[in-house]
Coordinates of C-alpha atoms and ligand atoms in Angstrom, one line a residue:
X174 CA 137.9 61.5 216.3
X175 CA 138.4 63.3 213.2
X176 CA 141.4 60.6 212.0
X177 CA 138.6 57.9 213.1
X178 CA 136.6 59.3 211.1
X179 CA 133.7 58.9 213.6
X180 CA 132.6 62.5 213.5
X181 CA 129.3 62.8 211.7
X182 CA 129.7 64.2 208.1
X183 CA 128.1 67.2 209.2
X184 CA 130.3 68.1 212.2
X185 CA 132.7 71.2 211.5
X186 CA 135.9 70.8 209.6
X187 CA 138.5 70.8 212.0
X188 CA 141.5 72.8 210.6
X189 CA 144.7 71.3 211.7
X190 CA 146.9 74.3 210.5
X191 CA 150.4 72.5 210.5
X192 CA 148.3 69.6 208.4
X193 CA 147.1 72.6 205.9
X194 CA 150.3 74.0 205.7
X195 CA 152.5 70.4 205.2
X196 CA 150.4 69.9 201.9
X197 CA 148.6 73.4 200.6
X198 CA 150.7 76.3 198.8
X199 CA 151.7 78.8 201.4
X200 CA 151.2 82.3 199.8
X201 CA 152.8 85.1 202.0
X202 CA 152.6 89.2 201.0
X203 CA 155.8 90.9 201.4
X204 CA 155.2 94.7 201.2
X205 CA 157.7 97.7 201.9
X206 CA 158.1 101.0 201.0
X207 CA 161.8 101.6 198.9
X208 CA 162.9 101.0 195.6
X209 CA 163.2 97.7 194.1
X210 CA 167.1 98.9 192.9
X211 CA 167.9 99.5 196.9
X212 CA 169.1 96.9 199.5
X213 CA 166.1 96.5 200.7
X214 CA 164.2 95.7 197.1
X215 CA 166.5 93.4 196.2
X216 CA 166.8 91.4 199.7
X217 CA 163.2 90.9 199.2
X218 CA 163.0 90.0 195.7
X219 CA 166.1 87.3 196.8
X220 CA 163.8 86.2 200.0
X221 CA 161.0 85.0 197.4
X222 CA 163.6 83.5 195.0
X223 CA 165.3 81.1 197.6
X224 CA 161.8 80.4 199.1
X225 CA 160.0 79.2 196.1
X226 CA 163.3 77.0 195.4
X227 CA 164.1 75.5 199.0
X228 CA 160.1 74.9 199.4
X229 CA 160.2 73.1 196.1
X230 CA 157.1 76.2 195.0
X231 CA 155.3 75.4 198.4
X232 CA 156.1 78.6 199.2
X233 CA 155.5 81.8 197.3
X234 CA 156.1 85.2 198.3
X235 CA 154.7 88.1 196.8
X236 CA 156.8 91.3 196.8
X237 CA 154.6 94.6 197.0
X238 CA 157.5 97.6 196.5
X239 CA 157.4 101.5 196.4
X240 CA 154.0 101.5 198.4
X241 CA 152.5 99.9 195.8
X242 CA 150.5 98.4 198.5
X243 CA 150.4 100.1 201.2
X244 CA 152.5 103.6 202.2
X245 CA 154.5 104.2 205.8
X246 CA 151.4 104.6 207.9
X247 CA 149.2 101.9 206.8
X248 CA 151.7 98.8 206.4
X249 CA 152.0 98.2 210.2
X250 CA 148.3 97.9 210.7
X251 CA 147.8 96.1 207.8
X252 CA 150.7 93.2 209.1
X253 CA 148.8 93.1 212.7
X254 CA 145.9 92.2 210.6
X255 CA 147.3 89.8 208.7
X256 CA 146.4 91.4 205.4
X257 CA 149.9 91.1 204.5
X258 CA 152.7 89.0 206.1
X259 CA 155.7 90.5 206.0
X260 CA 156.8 94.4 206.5
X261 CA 160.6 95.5 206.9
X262 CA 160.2 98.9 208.1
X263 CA 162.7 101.3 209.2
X264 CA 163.4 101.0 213.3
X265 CA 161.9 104.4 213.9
X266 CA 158.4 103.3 212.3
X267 CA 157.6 101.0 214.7
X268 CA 158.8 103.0 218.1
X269 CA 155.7 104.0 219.1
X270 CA 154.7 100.1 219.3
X271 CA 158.0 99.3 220.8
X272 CA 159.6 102.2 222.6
X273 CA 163.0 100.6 222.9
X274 CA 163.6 101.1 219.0
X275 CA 163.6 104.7 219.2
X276 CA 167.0 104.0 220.7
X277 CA 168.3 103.5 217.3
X278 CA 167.4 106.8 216.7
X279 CA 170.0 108.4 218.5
X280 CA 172.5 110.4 216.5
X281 CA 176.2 109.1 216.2
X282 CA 174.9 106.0 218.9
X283 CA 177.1 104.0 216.9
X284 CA 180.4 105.1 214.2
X285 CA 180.3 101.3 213.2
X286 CA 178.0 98.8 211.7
X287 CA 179.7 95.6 213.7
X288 CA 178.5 97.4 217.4
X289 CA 175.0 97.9 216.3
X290 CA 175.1 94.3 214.8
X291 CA 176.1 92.9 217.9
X292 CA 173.8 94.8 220.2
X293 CA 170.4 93.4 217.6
X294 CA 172.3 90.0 218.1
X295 CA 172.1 90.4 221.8
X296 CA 169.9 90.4 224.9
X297 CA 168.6 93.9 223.4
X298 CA 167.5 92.2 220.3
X299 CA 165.8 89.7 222.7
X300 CA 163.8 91.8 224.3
X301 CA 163.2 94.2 221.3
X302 CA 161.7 90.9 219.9
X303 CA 159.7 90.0 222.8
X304 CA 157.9 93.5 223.2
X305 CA 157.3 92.8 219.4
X306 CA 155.8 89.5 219.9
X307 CA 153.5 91.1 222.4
X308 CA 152.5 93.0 219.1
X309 CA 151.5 90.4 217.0
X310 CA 154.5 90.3 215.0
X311 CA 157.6 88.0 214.8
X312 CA 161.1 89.4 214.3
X313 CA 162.6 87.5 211.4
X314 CA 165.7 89.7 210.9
X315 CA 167.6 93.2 211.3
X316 CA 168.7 94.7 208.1
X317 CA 170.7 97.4 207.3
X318 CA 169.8 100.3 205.0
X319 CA 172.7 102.4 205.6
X320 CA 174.5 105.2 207.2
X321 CA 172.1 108.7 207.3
X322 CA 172.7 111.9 205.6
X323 CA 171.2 115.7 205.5
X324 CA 169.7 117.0 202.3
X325 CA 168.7 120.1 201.5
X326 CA 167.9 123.0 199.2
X327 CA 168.5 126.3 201.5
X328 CA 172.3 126.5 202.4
X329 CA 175.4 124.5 202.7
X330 CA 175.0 122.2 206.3
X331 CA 178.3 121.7 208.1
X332 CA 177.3 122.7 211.9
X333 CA 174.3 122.3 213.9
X334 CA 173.7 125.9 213.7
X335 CA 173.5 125.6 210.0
X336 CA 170.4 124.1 210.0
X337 CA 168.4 126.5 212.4
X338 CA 165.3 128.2 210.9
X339 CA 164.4 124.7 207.9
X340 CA 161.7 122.6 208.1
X341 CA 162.9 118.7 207.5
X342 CA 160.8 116.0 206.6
X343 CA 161.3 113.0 209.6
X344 CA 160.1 109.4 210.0
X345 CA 157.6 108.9 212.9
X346 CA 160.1 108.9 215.9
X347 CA 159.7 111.1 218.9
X348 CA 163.8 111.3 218.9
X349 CA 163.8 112.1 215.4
X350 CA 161.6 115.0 216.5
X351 CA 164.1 115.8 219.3
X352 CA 166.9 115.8 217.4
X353 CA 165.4 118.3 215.3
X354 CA 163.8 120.7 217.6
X355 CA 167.3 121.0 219.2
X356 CA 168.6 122.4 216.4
X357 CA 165.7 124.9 216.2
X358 CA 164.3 123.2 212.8
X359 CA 160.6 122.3 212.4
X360 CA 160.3 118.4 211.8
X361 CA 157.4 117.3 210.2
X362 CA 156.3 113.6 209.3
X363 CA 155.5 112.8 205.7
X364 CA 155.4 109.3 204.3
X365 CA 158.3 108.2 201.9
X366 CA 156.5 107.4 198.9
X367 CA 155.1 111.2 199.6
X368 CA 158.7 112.9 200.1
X369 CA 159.6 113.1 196.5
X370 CA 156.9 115.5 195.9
X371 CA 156.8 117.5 199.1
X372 CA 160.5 118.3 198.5
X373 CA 159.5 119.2 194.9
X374 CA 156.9 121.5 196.2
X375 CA 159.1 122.8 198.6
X376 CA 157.0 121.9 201.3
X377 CA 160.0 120.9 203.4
X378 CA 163.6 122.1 203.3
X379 CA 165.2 119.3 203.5
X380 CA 165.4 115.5 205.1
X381 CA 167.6 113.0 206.5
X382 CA 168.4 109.2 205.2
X383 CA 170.9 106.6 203.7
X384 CA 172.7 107.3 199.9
X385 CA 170.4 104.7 198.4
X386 CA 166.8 106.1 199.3
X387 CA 168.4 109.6 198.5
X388 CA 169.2 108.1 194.7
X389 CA 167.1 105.7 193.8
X390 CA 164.2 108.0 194.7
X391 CA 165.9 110.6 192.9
X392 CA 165.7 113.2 196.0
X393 CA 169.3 114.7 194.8
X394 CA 167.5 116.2 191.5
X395 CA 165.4 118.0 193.9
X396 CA 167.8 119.2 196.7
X397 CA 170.6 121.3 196.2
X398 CA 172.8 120.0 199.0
X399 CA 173.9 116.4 200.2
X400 CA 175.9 116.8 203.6
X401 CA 178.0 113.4 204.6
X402 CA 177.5 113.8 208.0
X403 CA 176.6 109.8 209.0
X404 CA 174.5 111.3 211.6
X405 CA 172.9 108.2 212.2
X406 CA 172.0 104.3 211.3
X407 CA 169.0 103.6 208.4
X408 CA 167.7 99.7 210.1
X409 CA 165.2 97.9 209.4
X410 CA 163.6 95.7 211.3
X411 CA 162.1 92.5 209.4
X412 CA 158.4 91.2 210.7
X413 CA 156.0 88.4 210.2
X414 CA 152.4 88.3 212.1
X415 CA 153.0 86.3 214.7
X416 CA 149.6 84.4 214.3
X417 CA 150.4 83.9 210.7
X418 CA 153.9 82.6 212.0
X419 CA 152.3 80.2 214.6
X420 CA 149.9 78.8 211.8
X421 CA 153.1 77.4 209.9
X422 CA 154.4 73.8 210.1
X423 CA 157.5 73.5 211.9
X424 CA 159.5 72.5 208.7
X425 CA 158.4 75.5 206.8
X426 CA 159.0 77.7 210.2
X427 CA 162.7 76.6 209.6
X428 CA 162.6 77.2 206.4
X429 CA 161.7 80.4 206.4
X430 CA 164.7 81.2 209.2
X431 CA 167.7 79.8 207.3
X432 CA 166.7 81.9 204.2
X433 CA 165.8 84.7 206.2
X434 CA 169.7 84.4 207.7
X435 CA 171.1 83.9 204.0
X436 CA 169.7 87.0 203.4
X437 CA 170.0 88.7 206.2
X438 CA 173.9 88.5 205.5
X439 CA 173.6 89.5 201.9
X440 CA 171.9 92.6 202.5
X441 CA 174.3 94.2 204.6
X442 CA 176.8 93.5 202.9
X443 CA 174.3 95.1 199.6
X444 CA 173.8 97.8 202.2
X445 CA 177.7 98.8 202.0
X446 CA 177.9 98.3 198.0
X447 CA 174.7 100.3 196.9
X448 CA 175.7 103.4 199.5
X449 CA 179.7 103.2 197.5
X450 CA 178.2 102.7 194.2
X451 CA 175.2 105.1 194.6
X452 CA 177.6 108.1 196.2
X453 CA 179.9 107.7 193.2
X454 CA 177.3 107.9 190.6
X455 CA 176.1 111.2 192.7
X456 CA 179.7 112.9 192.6
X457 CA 180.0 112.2 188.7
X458 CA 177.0 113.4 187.9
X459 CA 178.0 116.6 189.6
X460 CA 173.9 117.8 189.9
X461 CA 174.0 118.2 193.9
X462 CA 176.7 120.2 196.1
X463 CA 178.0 117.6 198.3
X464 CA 179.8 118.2 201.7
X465 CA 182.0 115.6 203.3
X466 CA 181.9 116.5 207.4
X467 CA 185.1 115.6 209.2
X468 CA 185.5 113.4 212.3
X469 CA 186.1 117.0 214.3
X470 CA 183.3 118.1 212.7
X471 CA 180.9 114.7 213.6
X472 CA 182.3 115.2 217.1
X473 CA 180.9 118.5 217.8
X474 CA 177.6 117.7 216.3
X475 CA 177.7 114.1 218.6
X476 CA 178.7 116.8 221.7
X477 CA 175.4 119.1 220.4
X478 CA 173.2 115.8 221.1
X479 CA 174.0 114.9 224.5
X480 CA 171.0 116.2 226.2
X481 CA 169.1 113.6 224.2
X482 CA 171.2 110.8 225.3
X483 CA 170.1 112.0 229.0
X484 CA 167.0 112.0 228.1
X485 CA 167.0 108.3 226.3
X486 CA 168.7 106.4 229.2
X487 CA 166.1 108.1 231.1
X488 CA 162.9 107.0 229.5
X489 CA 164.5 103.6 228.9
X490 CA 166.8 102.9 232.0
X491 CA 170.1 102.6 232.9
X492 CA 170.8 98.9 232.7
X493 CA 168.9 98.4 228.8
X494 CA 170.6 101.8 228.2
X495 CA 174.0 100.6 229.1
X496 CA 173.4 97.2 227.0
X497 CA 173.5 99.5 224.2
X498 CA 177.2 100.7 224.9
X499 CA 176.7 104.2 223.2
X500 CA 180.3 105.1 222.1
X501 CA 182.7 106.4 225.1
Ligands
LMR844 C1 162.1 106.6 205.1 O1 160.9 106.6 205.4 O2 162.7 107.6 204.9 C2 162.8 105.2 205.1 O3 162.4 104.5 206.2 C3 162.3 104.4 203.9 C4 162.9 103.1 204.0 O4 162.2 102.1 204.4 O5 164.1 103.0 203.7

């Protein structure tokens, strides 16, 4: 009727979304919480680059870094909103939405990157994206942030035992909590952009993540010891509203995927870089204590965290459990 243009001039406009989209400048908010000068900042900041040139400008995406927008515990609601359009959060963040995450969580789950890469690739990914979907969101992409490490300003950590009696600063993630608590230390969730601060004001010990949030937010000025224990995997998991998603044309759908793989594969490989490059300019600068654990080492803290493994294949079953193929 509309195309006939036999509807009365008063009738309402009829919005055909993939019509609006084919011809109208698409405009899409991109906010996280890191750095710009971390894997993360940068595979944004290259996202919007190829965008604007592969849509010929059609497309522009606006980066909002360091919080600047919104911190930890406001960006998912604001995505399910549609307020912004794109959040790449850390795996733990969103567990609570989709329990299966907090699998990532596990320490030592996986000594290499390739396994974990292969499992987000697979029919865990799937369904990891599906129970997303039923969120309003769209998974556009896993990527990686980097191995996890232990700070802290009370002692040398080299054994689970070591850390008994601290307080350390975790992401939302009931594992996270676990893996704590089973070392007798006091977790306690405080937004990254807030972490800086707190560890200044020694309102935590210590905390846990990857070489390139621990230097380019400049935690190893306010900690006196970085252990290398690779406890655990930094990932991310990449989201669009899925409503927002829908509204797109098909061509611009498509668009947004083969960039999104593009980048996908830069940023690990970033991931892998930044953590070398950023470790180095730690060591030289010789301004934190830094212990290197060995594999004997790793194995008796891995042995330490069976009981939440149990626990895990428990709450998520066997067969989803299995499809995770936790190292033998
Ligand atoms: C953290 O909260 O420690 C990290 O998830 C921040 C990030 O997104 O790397």
């Amino acid at each position: 009727a509309v195309l006939l243009g036999l509807l009365p001039a008063c009738a309402p406009r009829v919005i055909d979304h993939e019509q609006v989209s084919k011809n109208e400048k698409i405009v899409i908010r991109f906010s996280h919480v890191v750095g710009e000068d971390t894997p993360k900042g940068q595979a944004a900041r290259m996202f919007a680059k190829l965008m604007k040139e592969r849509t010929n400008g059609k497309v522009e995406v606006q980066v909002f870094s360091n919080s600047s927008l919104y911190k930890d515990s406001e960006e998912t609601d604001a995505l399910q909103q549609n307020r912004i359009q794109i959040i790449a959060p850390a795996t733990p963040k969103l567990s609570s939405l989709v329990p299966e995450l907090a699998a990532f969580d596990l320490p030592y789950l996986y000594s290499d990157l390739d396994r974990y890469h292969q499992v987000l690739d697979g029919p865990v990914g799937q369904q990891i994206a599906a129970s997303l979907y039923q969120q309003n969101m769209v998974e556009l992409a896993y990527w990686d942030g980097g191995m996890k490490q232990f700070t802290n300003s009370v002692r040398p950590i080299r054994t689970p035992e070591d850390l008994a009696g601290m307080t350390m600063r975790i992401m939302p993630s009931a594992v996270l909590d676990q893996q704590f608590k089973l070392l007798q230390v006091t977790p306690v969730e405080i937004n990254f952009n807030d972490l800086y601060s707190a560890l200044t004001k020694k309102q935590v010990d210590g905390q846990e993540n990857s070489i390139s949030n621990i230097y380019s937010k400049r935690f190893f000025q306010v900690q006196k010891y970085l252990t290398l224990s690779d406890h655990g995997l930094l990932g991310y998991v990449v989201v669009m509203n899925r409503d927002f998603w829908n509204s797109l044309d098909p061509e611009t759908r498509r668009t947004i995927s083969l960039v999104m793989q593009e980048v996908t594969d830069w940023e690990r490989q970033q991931a892998v870089q930044f953590e070398q490059n950023n470790l180095k300019a730690m060591s030289n600068c010789q301004c934190i204590e830094i212990d290197r654990l060995s594999q004997a080492e790793k194995d008796r803290w891995k042995e330490f965290y069976q009981p939440l493994y149990q626990t895990m294949e428990q709450k998520l079953g066997t067969h989803f459990f299995r499809q995770l193929n936790p190292q033998p």
